[in-house]
PDB file of C-alpha atoms in Angstrom:
ATOM      1  CA  MET A   1     -36.354   7.993  -3.300  1.00  0.00           C
ATOM      2  CA  GLN A   2     -36.557   4.466  -4.330  1.00  0.00           C
ATOM      3  CA  GLY A   3     -39.405   4.832  -7.945  1.00  0.00           C
ATOM      4  CA  THR A   4     -36.785   7.585  -9.080  1.00  0.00           C
ATOM      5  CA  GLY A   5     -34.226   5.528  -8.488  1.00  0.00           C
ATOM      6  CA  LYS A   6     -35.812   3.185 -10.600  1.00  0.00           C
ATOM      7  CA  ILE A   7     -36.576   5.203 -13.154  1.00  0.00           C
ATOM      8  CA  ILE A   8     -32.586   6.458 -13.853  1.00  0.00           C
ATOM      9  CA  VAL A   9     -32.063   2.686 -13.880  1.00  0.00           C
ATOM     10  CA  CYS A  10     -34.873   2.288 -16.658  1.00  0.00           C
ATOM     11  CA  LEU A  11     -33.519   5.541 -18.955  1.00  0.00           C
ATOM     12  CA  VAL A  12     -29.802   4.605 -18.644  1.00  0.00           C
ATOM     13  CA  ALA A  13     -30.746   1.763 -19.954  1.00  0.00           C
ATOM     14  CA  TRP A  14     -33.078   2.646 -22.650  1.00  0.00           C
ATOM     15  CA  LEU A  15     -30.159   5.505 -23.215  1.00  0.00           C
ATOM     16  CA  LEU A  16     -27.224   2.735 -23.788  1.00  0.00           C
ATOM     17  CA  THR A  17     -30.141   1.032 -26.253  1.00  0.00           C
ATOM     18  CA  GLY A  18     -31.378   3.629 -27.915  1.00  0.00           C
ATOM     19  CA  CYS A  19     -27.337   4.132 -28.965  1.00  0.00           C
ATOM     20  CA  ALA A  20     -26.386   0.973 -29.301  1.00  0.00           C
ATOM     21  CA  GLY A  21     -27.323  -0.108 -32.710  1.00  0.00           C
ATOM     22  CA  THR A  22     -29.597  -2.419 -34.637  1.00  0.00           C
ATOM     23  CA  VAL A  23     -29.658  -5.930 -35.273  1.00  0.00           C
ATOM     24  CA  SER A  24     -32.296  -8.342 -38.186  1.00  0.00           C
ATOM     25  CA  VAL A  25     -32.117 -11.872 -38.267  1.00  0.00           C
ATOM     26  CA  ASP A  26     -33.422 -13.939 -40.643  1.00  0.00           C
ATOM     27  CA  PHE A  27     -33.164 -17.862 -40.607  1.00  0.00           C
ATOM     28  CA  ASP A  28     -34.285 -21.194 -42.543  1.00  0.00           C
ATOM     29  CA  LYS A  29     -36.606 -22.036 -40.463  1.00  0.00           C
ATOM     30  CA  GLU A  30     -36.111 -25.921 -41.387  1.00  0.00           C
ATOM     31  CA  ILE A  31     -32.063 -25.987 -40.657  1.00  0.00           C
ATOM     32  CA  SER A  32     -31.642 -27.668 -36.971  1.00  0.00           C
ATOM     33  CA  PHE A  33     -29.111 -25.955 -35.700  1.00  0.00           C
ATOM     34  CA  GLY A  34     -28.143 -27.738 -32.468  1.00  0.00           C
ATOM     35  CA  ALA A  35     -26.273 -29.937 -34.269  1.00  0.00           C
ATOM     36  CA  TRP A  36     -24.096 -27.858 -35.330  1.00  0.00           C
ATOM     37  CA  GLN A  37     -20.955 -27.865 -33.720  1.00  0.00           C
ATOM     38  CA  THR A  38     -18.223 -26.807 -36.131  1.00  0.00           C
ATOM     39  CA  TYR A  39     -17.569 -24.512 -38.328  1.00  0.00           C
ATOM     40  CA  VAL A  40     -14.906 -22.095 -41.092  1.00  0.00           C
ATOM     41  CA  LEU A  41     -14.210 -19.194 -41.303  1.00  0.00           C
ATOM     42  CA  ALA A  42     -14.564 -17.415 -45.036  1.00  0.00           C
ATOM     43  CA  GLY A  43     -14.325 -14.558 -44.808  1.00  0.00           C
ATOM     44  CA  LYS A  44     -15.275 -11.220 -46.023  1.00  0.00           C
ATOM     45  CA  SER A  45     -18.573 -11.716 -49.081  1.00  0.00           C
ATOM     46  CA  ASP A  46     -17.305 -10.721 -52.112  1.00  0.00           C
ATOM     47  CA  LYS A  47     -20.144  -8.702 -52.915  1.00  0.00           C
ATOM     48  CA  SER A  48     -19.088  -5.874 -49.650  1.00  0.00           C
ATOM     49  CA  ARG A  49     -19.474  -2.296 -51.270  1.00  0.00           C
ATOM     50  CA  GLU A  50     -17.490  -1.090 -49.512  1.00  0.00           C
ATOM     51  CA  ASP A  51     -15.926   2.324 -48.094  1.00  0.00           C
ATOM     52  CA  VAL A  52     -12.373   3.464 -48.682  1.00  0.00           C
ATOM     53  CA  SER A  53     -12.422   4.095 -44.868  1.00  0.00           C
ATOM     54  CA  LEU A  54     -13.692   0.742 -44.095  1.00  0.00           C
ATOM     55  CA  ASN A  55     -11.481  -0.929 -46.731  1.00  0.00           C
ATOM     56  CA  SER A  56      -8.581  -2.222 -44.650  1.00  0.00           C
ATOM     57  CA  SER A  57      -6.553  -5.519 -43.393  1.00  0.00           C
ATOM     58  CA  LEU A  58      -6.561  -3.751 -39.963  1.00  0.00           C
ATOM     59  CA  ILE A  59     -10.537  -3.982 -39.890  1.00  0.00           C
ATOM     60  CA  ASP A  60     -11.470  -7.859 -41.414  1.00  0.00           C
ATOM     61  CA  ARG A  61      -8.952  -8.908 -38.828  1.00  0.00           C
ATOM     62  CA  ARG A  62     -10.810  -7.388 -36.060  1.00  0.00           C
ATOM     63  CA  ILE A  63     -14.558  -8.527 -37.550  1.00  0.00           C
ATOM     64  CA  THR A  64     -12.402 -12.251 -37.548  1.00  0.00           C
ATOM     65  CA  ALA A  65     -11.336 -12.209 -34.022  1.00  0.00           C
ATOM     66  CA  ALA A  66     -14.760 -11.131 -32.917  1.00  0.00           C
ATOM     67  CA  LEU A  67     -16.381 -13.451 -34.868  1.00  0.00           C
ATOM     68  CA  HIS A  68     -14.411 -16.160 -33.118  1.00  0.00           C
ATOM     69  CA  LYS A  69     -14.620 -15.368 -30.299  1.00  0.00           C
ATOM     70  CA  ASN A  70     -17.765 -15.016 -29.985  1.00  0.00           C
ATOM     71  CA  LEU A  71     -18.529 -18.468 -31.908  1.00  0.00           C
ATOM     72  CA  GLN A  72     -16.491 -20.328 -29.671  1.00  0.00           C
ATOM     73  CA  ALA A  73     -17.824 -18.836 -26.980  1.00  0.00           C
ATOM     74  CA  ALA A  74     -20.415 -20.538 -27.964  1.00  0.00           C
ATOM     75  CA  GLY A  75     -19.641 -23.481 -27.999  1.00  0.00           C
ATOM     76  CA  PHE A  76     -19.198 -23.761 -32.186  1.00  0.00           C
ATOM     77  CA  ARG A  77     -14.982 -24.339 -32.581  1.00  0.00           C
ATOM     78  CA  ALA A  78     -14.014 -23.967 -35.636  1.00  0.00           C
ATOM     79  CA  ALA A  79     -12.367 -27.155 -38.366  1.00  0.00           C
ATOM     80  CA  PRO A  80     -10.409 -26.550 -41.019  1.00  0.00           C
ATOM     81  CA  HIS A  81     -11.871 -29.868 -42.946  1.00  0.00           C
ATOM     82  CA  ASN A  82     -15.983 -30.916 -42.946  1.00  0.00           C
ATOM     83  CA  PRO A  83     -17.066 -28.141 -41.416  1.00  0.00           C
ATOM     84  CA  ASP A  84     -20.867 -27.485 -40.517  1.00  0.00           C
ATOM     85  CA  PHE A  85     -21.567 -23.941 -41.941  1.00  0.00           C
ATOM     86  CA  TYR A  86     -19.306 -21.677 -43.621  1.00  0.00           C
ATOM     87  CA  VAL A  87     -19.208 -17.637 -41.479  1.00  0.00           C
ATOM     88  CA  SER A  88     -19.208 -15.226 -44.251  1.00  0.00           C
ATOM     89  CA  TYR A  89     -19.519 -11.501 -44.162  1.00  0.00           C
ATOM     90  CA  ARG A  90     -20.325  -7.886 -45.448  1.00  0.00           C
ATOM     91  CA  LEU A  91     -19.593  -4.961 -44.362  1.00  0.00           C
ATOM     92  CA  ASN A  92     -20.674  -1.116 -45.741  1.00  0.00           C
ATOM     93  CA  LEU A  93     -21.221   2.527 -44.210  1.00  0.00           C
ATOM     94  CA  ARG A  94     -24.175   3.985 -44.940  1.00  0.00           C
ATOM     95  CA  HIS A  95     -24.777   8.229 -45.239  1.00  0.00           C
ATOM     96  CA  GLU A  96     -27.803   9.182 -43.693  1.00  0.00           C
ATOM     97  CA  ILE A  97     -29.073  12.951 -44.283  1.00  0.00           C
ATOM     98  CA  ALA A  98     -31.987  13.734 -41.769  1.00  0.00           C
ATOM     99  CA  GLY A  99     -34.081  17.150 -41.411  1.00  0.00           C
ATOM    100  CA  ARG A 100     -35.566  18.391 -38.661  1.00  0.00           C
ATOM    101  CA  SER A 101     -37.868  21.621 -38.789  1.00  0.00           C
ATOM    102  CA  SER A 102     -39.327  23.570 -36.298  1.00  0.00           C
ATOM    103  CA  GLY A 103     -40.815  26.988 -37.340  1.00  0.00           C
ATOM    104  CA  LEU A 104     -40.251  30.604 -34.364  1.00  0.00           C
ATOM    105  CA  GLY A 105     -43.360  32.106 -34.576  1.00  0.00           C
ATOM    106  CA  VAL A 106     -44.409  35.648 -33.340  1.00  0.00           C
ATOM    107  CA  GLY A 107     -48.554  37.048 -32.661  1.00  0.00           C
ATOM    108  CA  VAL A 108     -50.612  39.368 -31.945  1.00  0.00           C
ATOM    109  CA  GLY A 109     -54.114  40.349 -31.934  1.00  0.00           C
ATOM    110  CA  THR A 110     -56.919  42.890 -31.171  1.00  0.00           C
ATOM    111  CA  GLY A 111     -60.174  43.111 -30.917  1.00  0.00           C
ATOM    112  CA  VAL A 112     -63.224  45.272 -29.004  1.00  0.00           C
ATOM    113  CA  GLY A 113     -66.772  43.021 -27.946  1.00  0.00           C
ATOM    114  CA  ARG A 114     -67.168  40.479 -30.496  1.00  0.00           C
ATOM    115  CA  ALA A 115     -65.036  42.118 -33.203  1.00  0.00           C
ATOM    116  CA  GLY A 116     -61.044  41.056 -33.620  1.00  0.00           C
ATOM    117  CA  PHE A 117     -57.816  41.032 -35.339  1.00  0.00           C
ATOM    118  CA  GLY A 118     -54.816  38.837 -35.658  1.00  0.00           C
ATOM    119  CA  LEU A 119     -51.609  39.138 -37.505  1.00  0.00           C
ATOM    120  CA  GLY A 120     -48.755  36.429 -36.488  1.00  0.00           C
ATOM    121  CA  TYR A 121     -45.470  35.221 -38.964  1.00  0.00           C
ATOM    122  CA  ARG A 122     -43.697  32.608 -38.563  1.00  0.00           C
ATOM    123  CA  VAL A 123     -39.692  32.372 -39.692  1.00  0.00           C
ATOM    124  CA  PRO A 124     -38.941  27.688 -40.687  1.00  0.00           C
ATOM    125  CA  LEU A 125     -35.881  26.680 -39.192  1.00  0.00           C
ATOM    126  CA  THR A 126     -34.202  23.461 -40.079  1.00  0.00           C
ATOM    127  CA  GLU A 127     -31.976  21.417 -38.899  1.00  0.00           C
ATOM    128  CA  VAL A 128     -30.525  19.267 -41.179  1.00  0.00           C
ATOM    129  CA  THR A 129     -27.441  16.887 -40.098  1.00  0.00           C
ATOM    130  CA  ALA A 130     -25.808  14.020 -41.849  1.00  0.00           C
ATOM    131  CA  SER A 131     -24.460  10.747 -40.440  1.00  0.00           C
ATOM    132  CA  GLU A 132     -23.219   7.819 -41.558  1.00  0.00           C
ATOM    133  CA  LYS A 133     -23.724   3.561 -39.806  1.00  0.00           C
ATOM    134  CA  CYS A 134     -21.380   0.810 -40.549  1.00  0.00           C
ATOM    135  CA  VAL A 135     -23.329  -1.976 -41.194  1.00  0.00           C
ATOM    136  CA  LEU A 136     -21.564  -4.638 -41.128  1.00  0.00           C
ATOM    137  CA  SER A 137     -23.962  -8.813 -42.302  1.00  0.00           C
ATOM    138  CA  VAL A 138     -23.310 -12.133 -41.152  1.00  0.00           C
ATOM    139  CA  ASP A 139     -23.857 -14.652 -43.487  1.00  0.00           C
ATOM    140  CA  ILE A 140     -24.089 -18.540 -41.839  1.00  0.00           C
ATOM    141  CA  ILE A 141     -23.255 -20.794 -44.706  1.00  0.00           C
ATOM    142  CA  SER A 142     -24.711 -24.519 -44.635  1.00  0.00           C
ATOM    143  CA  ALA A 143     -21.855 -26.813 -45.614  1.00  0.00           C
ATOM    144  CA  ALA A 144     -24.401 -29.415 -46.536  1.00  0.00           C
ATOM    145  CA  THR A 145     -26.473 -27.784 -48.960  1.00  0.00           C
ATOM    146  CA  ASP A 146     -23.627 -24.594 -50.122  1.00  0.00           C
ATOM    147  CA  GLU A 147     -26.914 -22.460 -49.123  1.00  0.00           C
ATOM    148  CA  LEU A 148     -27.447 -19.103 -46.450  1.00  0.00           C
ATOM    149  CA  ALA A 149     -29.193 -20.593 -43.245  1.00  0.00           C
ATOM    150  CA  TRP A 150     -29.184 -17.367 -41.269  1.00  0.00           C
ATOM    151  CA  ARG A 151     -28.446 -13.623 -41.267  1.00  0.00           C
ATOM    152  CA  GLY A 152     -27.750 -11.110 -38.954  1.00  0.00           C
ATOM    153  CA  VAL A 153     -27.531  -7.148 -39.340  1.00  0.00           C
ATOM    154  CA  GLY A 154     -26.690  -5.160 -37.728  1.00  0.00           C
ATOM    155  CA  MET A 155     -26.074  -1.004 -37.896  1.00  0.00           C
ATOM    156  CA  SER A 156     -24.669   1.166 -35.541  1.00  0.00           C
ATOM    157  CA  ALA A 157     -22.903   4.628 -35.586  1.00  0.00           C
ATOM    158  CA  PHE A 158     -19.446   5.082 -38.098  1.00  0.00           C
ATOM    159  CA  GLU A 159     -17.860   7.901 -36.688  1.00  0.00           C
ATOM    160  CA  GLN A 160     -13.765   9.108 -36.849  1.00  0.00           C
ATOM    161  CA  VAL A 161     -12.493   7.147 -33.747  1.00  0.00           C
ATOM    162  CA  ASP A 162      -8.911   8.711 -32.408  1.00  0.00           C
ATOM    163  CA  SER A 163      -7.514   5.520 -31.728  1.00  0.00           C
ATOM    164  CA  PRO A 164      -7.244   0.630 -32.891  1.00  0.00           C
ATOM    165  CA  ALA A 165      -8.690   0.503 -29.621  1.00  0.00           C
ATOM    166  CA  GLU A 166     -11.734   2.402 -30.685  1.00  0.00           C
ATOM    167  CA  LEU A 167     -12.123   0.334 -33.377  1.00  0.00           C
ATOM    168  CA  ASP A 168     -11.681  -2.876 -31.760  1.00  0.00           C
ATOM    169  CA  ARG A 169     -14.503  -1.617 -29.502  1.00  0.00           C
ATOM    170  CA  LEU A 170     -16.959  -0.438 -32.149  1.00  0.00           C
ATOM    171  CA  PHE A 171     -16.577  -3.795 -34.483  1.00  0.00           C
ATOM    172  CA  THR A 172     -16.790  -6.389 -32.006  1.00  0.00           C
ATOM    173  CA  GLU A 173     -20.280  -4.969 -30.071  1.00  0.00           C
ATOM    174  CA  ILE A 174     -20.810  -4.771 -33.551  1.00  0.00           C
ATOM    175  CA  VAL A 175     -20.916  -8.287 -33.432  1.00  0.00           C
ATOM    176  CA  THR A 176     -21.192  -9.388 -30.709  1.00  0.00           C
ATOM    177  CA  ARG A 177     -24.467  -8.247 -30.770  1.00  0.00           C
ATOM    178  CA  ILE A 178     -25.552  -9.789 -34.264  1.00  0.00           C
ATOM    179  CA  LEU A 179     -23.803 -13.089 -32.642  1.00  0.00           C
ATOM    180  CA  SER A 180     -26.064 -13.078 -29.528  1.00  0.00           C
ATOM    181  CA  ARG A 181     -29.169 -13.906 -31.683  1.00  0.00           C
ATOM    182  CA  PHE A 182     -27.084 -17.068 -33.321  1.00  0.00           C
ATOM    183  CA  PRO A 183     -28.363 -20.363 -33.793  1.00  0.00           C
ATOM    184  CA  PRO A 184     -31.715 -18.968 -33.048  1.00  0.00           C
ATOM    185  CA  ALA A 185     -34.317 -20.953 -30.634  1.00  0.00           C
ATOM    186  CA  PRO A 186     -35.515 -24.125 -31.656  1.00  0.00           C
ATOM    187  CA  PRO A 187     -39.327 -24.230 -32.937  1.00  0.00           C
ATOM    188  CA  LYS A 188     -41.823 -24.497 -30.177  1.00  0.00           C
TER     189      LYS A 188
END
Protein backbone atom coordinates (compact mmCIF):
# COMPACT_ATOMS: atom_id res chain seq x y z
CA MET A 1 0.00 0.00 0.00
CA GLN A 2 2.88 2.36 0.73
CA GLY A 3 4.16 2.08 -2.86
CA THR A 4 0.69 2.74 -4.22
CA GLY A 5 0.43 5.91 -2.12
CA LYS A 6 3.67 7.23 -3.61
CA ILE A 7 2.44 6.50 -7.12
CA ILE A 8 -0.82 8.33 -6.43
CA VAL A 9 1.03 11.35 -5.01
CA CYS A 10 3.34 11.44 -8.06
CA LEU A 11 0.38 11.12 -10.41
CA VAL A 12 -1.52 13.96 -8.70
CA ALA A 13 1.60 16.18 -8.75
CA TRP A 14 2.13 15.43 -12.44
CA LEU A 15 -1.50 16.26 -13.25
CA LEU A 16 -1.39 19.51 -11.28
CA THR A 17 1.80 20.72 -12.94
CA GLY A 18 0.53 19.64 -16.34
CA CYS A 19 -2.67 21.61 -15.91
CA ALA A 20 -0.95 24.64 -14.42
CA GLY A 21 0.43 25.97 -17.69
CA THR A 22 3.97 26.89 -18.57
CA VAL A 23 6.36 29.67 -17.58
CA SER A 24 9.55 30.74 -19.31
CA VAL A 25 11.98 33.46 -18.30
CA ASP A 26 14.87 35.37 -19.80
CA PHE A 27 17.08 37.95 -18.14
CA ASP A 28 20.27 39.98 -18.40
CA LYS A 29 22.96 37.99 -16.58
CA GLU A 30 25.03 41.13 -16.01
CA ILE A 31 22.48 42.76 -13.70
CA SER A 32 22.71 42.37 -9.93
CA PHE A 33 19.03 41.99 -9.06
CA GLY A 34 19.88 41.55 -5.37
CA ALA A 35 20.47 45.28 -4.96
CA TRP A 36 16.98 46.17 -6.17
CA GLN A 37 14.39 47.10 -3.56
CA THR A 38 11.79 49.41 -5.11
CA TYR A 39 9.52 49.34 -8.14
CA VAL A 40 6.86 51.27 -10.02
CA LEU A 41 4.08 49.42 -11.74
CA ALA A 42 3.96 50.94 -15.21
CA GLY A 43 0.89 48.90 -16.15
CA LYS A 44 -0.12 47.38 -19.42
CA SER A 45 2.28 47.69 -22.34
CA ASP A 46 1.12 49.44 -25.49
CA LYS A 47 2.27 46.35 -27.38
CA SER A 48 -0.61 44.18 -26.13
CA ARG A 49 -2.61 42.67 -28.97
CA GLU A 50 -5.61 41.81 -26.92
CA ASP A 51 -8.65 39.82 -27.75
CA VAL A 52 -11.84 41.66 -26.86
CA SER A 53 -12.54 39.12 -24.09
CA LEU A 54 -9.34 40.25 -22.30
CA ASN A 55 -9.65 43.98 -22.92
CA SER A 56 -11.12 44.93 -19.58
CA SER A 57 -10.19 47.29 -16.79
CA LEU A 58 -11.45 44.59 -14.40
CA ILE A 59 -8.82 42.15 -15.67
CA ASP A 60 -6.18 44.91 -15.54
CA ARG A 61 -7.02 45.49 -11.87
CA ARG A 62 -6.75 41.76 -11.13
CA ILE A 63 -3.33 41.55 -12.78
CA THR A 64 -1.95 44.70 -11.13
CA ALA A 65 -3.21 43.56 -7.70
CA ALA A 66 -1.52 40.17 -8.19
CA LEU A 67 1.71 41.86 -9.35
CA HIS A 68 1.79 44.12 -6.27
CA LYS A 69 0.99 41.24 -3.91
CA ASN A 70 3.72 38.97 -5.33
CA LEU A 71 6.38 41.66 -5.54
CA GLN A 72 5.73 42.79 -1.99
CA ALA A 73 5.75 39.18 -0.76
CA ALA A 74 9.21 38.88 -2.35
CA GLY A 75 10.40 41.88 -0.29
CA PHE A 76 10.08 44.66 -2.86
CA ARG A 77 8.16 47.85 -2.14
CA ALA A 78 6.30 50.23 -4.39
CA ALA A 79 7.96 53.63 -4.64
CA PRO A 80 6.47 56.41 -6.75
CA HIS A 81 9.82 58.19 -7.08
CA ASN A 82 13.27 56.88 -8.02
CA PRO A 83 12.45 53.17 -8.27
CA ASP A 84 15.06 50.51 -9.03
CA PHE A 85 12.84 48.97 -11.70
CA TYR A 86 9.59 49.33 -13.61
CA VAL A 87 7.06 46.55 -14.15
CA SER A 88 4.86 46.32 -17.21
CA TYR A 89 2.83 43.50 -18.70
CA ARG A 90 1.20 42.34 -21.90
CA LEU A 91 -1.83 40.11 -22.17
CA ASN A 92 -2.75 38.15 -25.26
CA LEU A 93 -5.03 35.30 -26.19
CA ARG A 94 -3.57 32.49 -28.25
CA HIS A 95 -5.91 30.31 -30.30
CA GLU A 96 -4.71 26.74 -30.84
CA ILE A 97 -6.09 23.98 -33.02
CA ALA A 98 -4.90 20.43 -32.47
CA GLY A 99 -5.71 17.28 -34.34
CA ARG A 100 -5.42 13.71 -33.24
CA SER A 101 -5.61 10.96 -35.78
CA SER A 102 -6.53 7.39 -35.11
CA GLY A 103 -8.26 4.70 -37.05
CA LEU A 104 -10.40 1.65 -36.96
CA GLY A 105 -9.23 -1.32 -38.96
CA VAL A 106 -10.54 -4.74 -39.81
CA GLY A 107 -8.85 -7.52 -41.65
CA VAL A 108 -9.54 -11.06 -42.78
CA GLY A 109 -7.25 -13.67 -44.16
CA THR A 110 -7.04 -17.27 -45.15
CA GLY A 111 -4.32 -19.64 -46.08
CA VAL A 112 -3.50 -23.21 -46.99
CA GLY A 113 -0.06 -24.66 -46.51
CA ARG A 114 2.49 -22.05 -47.41
CA ALA A 115 0.13 -19.86 -49.37
CA GLY A 116 -2.14 -17.27 -47.86
CA PHE A 117 -4.23 -14.30 -48.68
CA GLY A 118 -5.39 -11.40 -46.53
CA LEU A 119 -7.46 -8.31 -46.95
CA GLY A 120 -7.80 -5.38 -44.59
CA TYR A 121 -9.43 -2.00 -44.46
CA ARG A 122 -8.77 0.97 -42.18
CA VAL A 123 -11.20 3.80 -41.55
CA PRO A 124 -9.35 6.97 -40.50
CA LEU A 125 -10.82 8.88 -37.57
CA THR A 126 -9.61 12.40 -36.84
CA GLU A 127 -10.53 14.49 -33.83
CA VAL A 128 -9.93 18.24 -34.03
CA THR A 129 -10.05 20.40 -30.91
CA ALA A 130 -9.76 24.13 -30.50
CA SER A 131 -8.53 25.80 -27.33
CA GLU A 132 -7.55 29.22 -26.10
CA LYS A 133 -4.52 30.03 -24.01
CA CYS A 134 -4.01 33.19 -22.03
CA VAL A 135 -0.44 34.47 -22.48
CA LEU A 136 0.80 36.96 -19.91
CA SER A 137 4.23 38.57 -20.32
CA VAL A 138 5.71 40.46 -17.37
CA ASP A 139 8.61 42.79 -18.14
CA ILE A 140 11.02 44.15 -15.55
CA ILE A 141 12.81 47.23 -16.87
CA SER A 142 15.89 48.66 -15.18
CA ALA A 143 15.24 52.25 -14.08
CA ALA A 144 18.97 53.02 -14.38
CA THR A 145 19.27 51.98 -18.04
CA ASP A 146 15.64 51.96 -19.21
CA GLU A 147 16.39 48.54 -20.73
CA LEU A 148 14.60 45.23 -20.35
CA ALA A 149 16.27 43.33 -17.50
CA TRP A 150 13.94 40.35 -17.01
CA ARG A 151 10.95 38.87 -18.80
CA GLY A 152 8.63 36.15 -17.59
CA VAL A 153 6.00 34.66 -19.87
CA GLY A 154 3.24 32.47 -18.51
CA MET A 155 0.64 30.58 -20.45
CA SER A 156 -2.49 28.97 -19.08
CA ALA A 157 -5.66 27.49 -20.52
CA PHE A 158 -8.31 30.17 -20.83
CA GLU A 159 -11.81 28.82 -20.78
CA GLN A 160 -15.02 30.70 -20.33
CA VAL A 161 -15.34 31.39 -16.64
CA ASP A 162 -18.56 31.63 -14.71
CA SER A 163 -17.64 34.12 -12.02
CA PRO A 164 -15.33 36.96 -11.03
CA ALA A 165 -13.85 34.64 -8.38
CA GLU A 166 -12.67 32.26 -11.12
CA LEU A 167 -11.03 35.15 -12.99
CA ASP A 168 -9.34 36.24 -9.75
CA ARG A 169 -7.99 32.72 -9.30
CA LEU A 170 -6.82 32.41 -12.91
CA PHE A 171 -4.85 35.67 -13.00
CA THR A 172 -3.52 35.32 -9.46
CA GLU A 173 -2.17 31.86 -10.31
CA ILE A 174 -0.50 32.88 -13.56
CA VAL A 175 1.13 35.99 -12.03
CA THR A 176 2.30 33.96 -9.02
CA ARG A 177 3.85 31.30 -11.28
CA ILE A 178 5.65 33.96 -13.33
CA LEU A 179 6.96 36.01 -10.41
CA SER A 180 8.07 32.90 -8.50
CA ARG A 181 11.04 33.04 -10.88
CA PHE A 182 11.93 36.68 -10.09
CA PRO A 183 14.48 37.75 -9.09
CA PRO A 184 16.69 35.14 -10.69
CA ALA A 185 19.20 33.35 -8.50
CA PRO A 186 22.61 35.03 -8.50
CA PRO A 187 25.22 33.33 -10.73
CA LYS A 188 27.46 30.78 -9.04
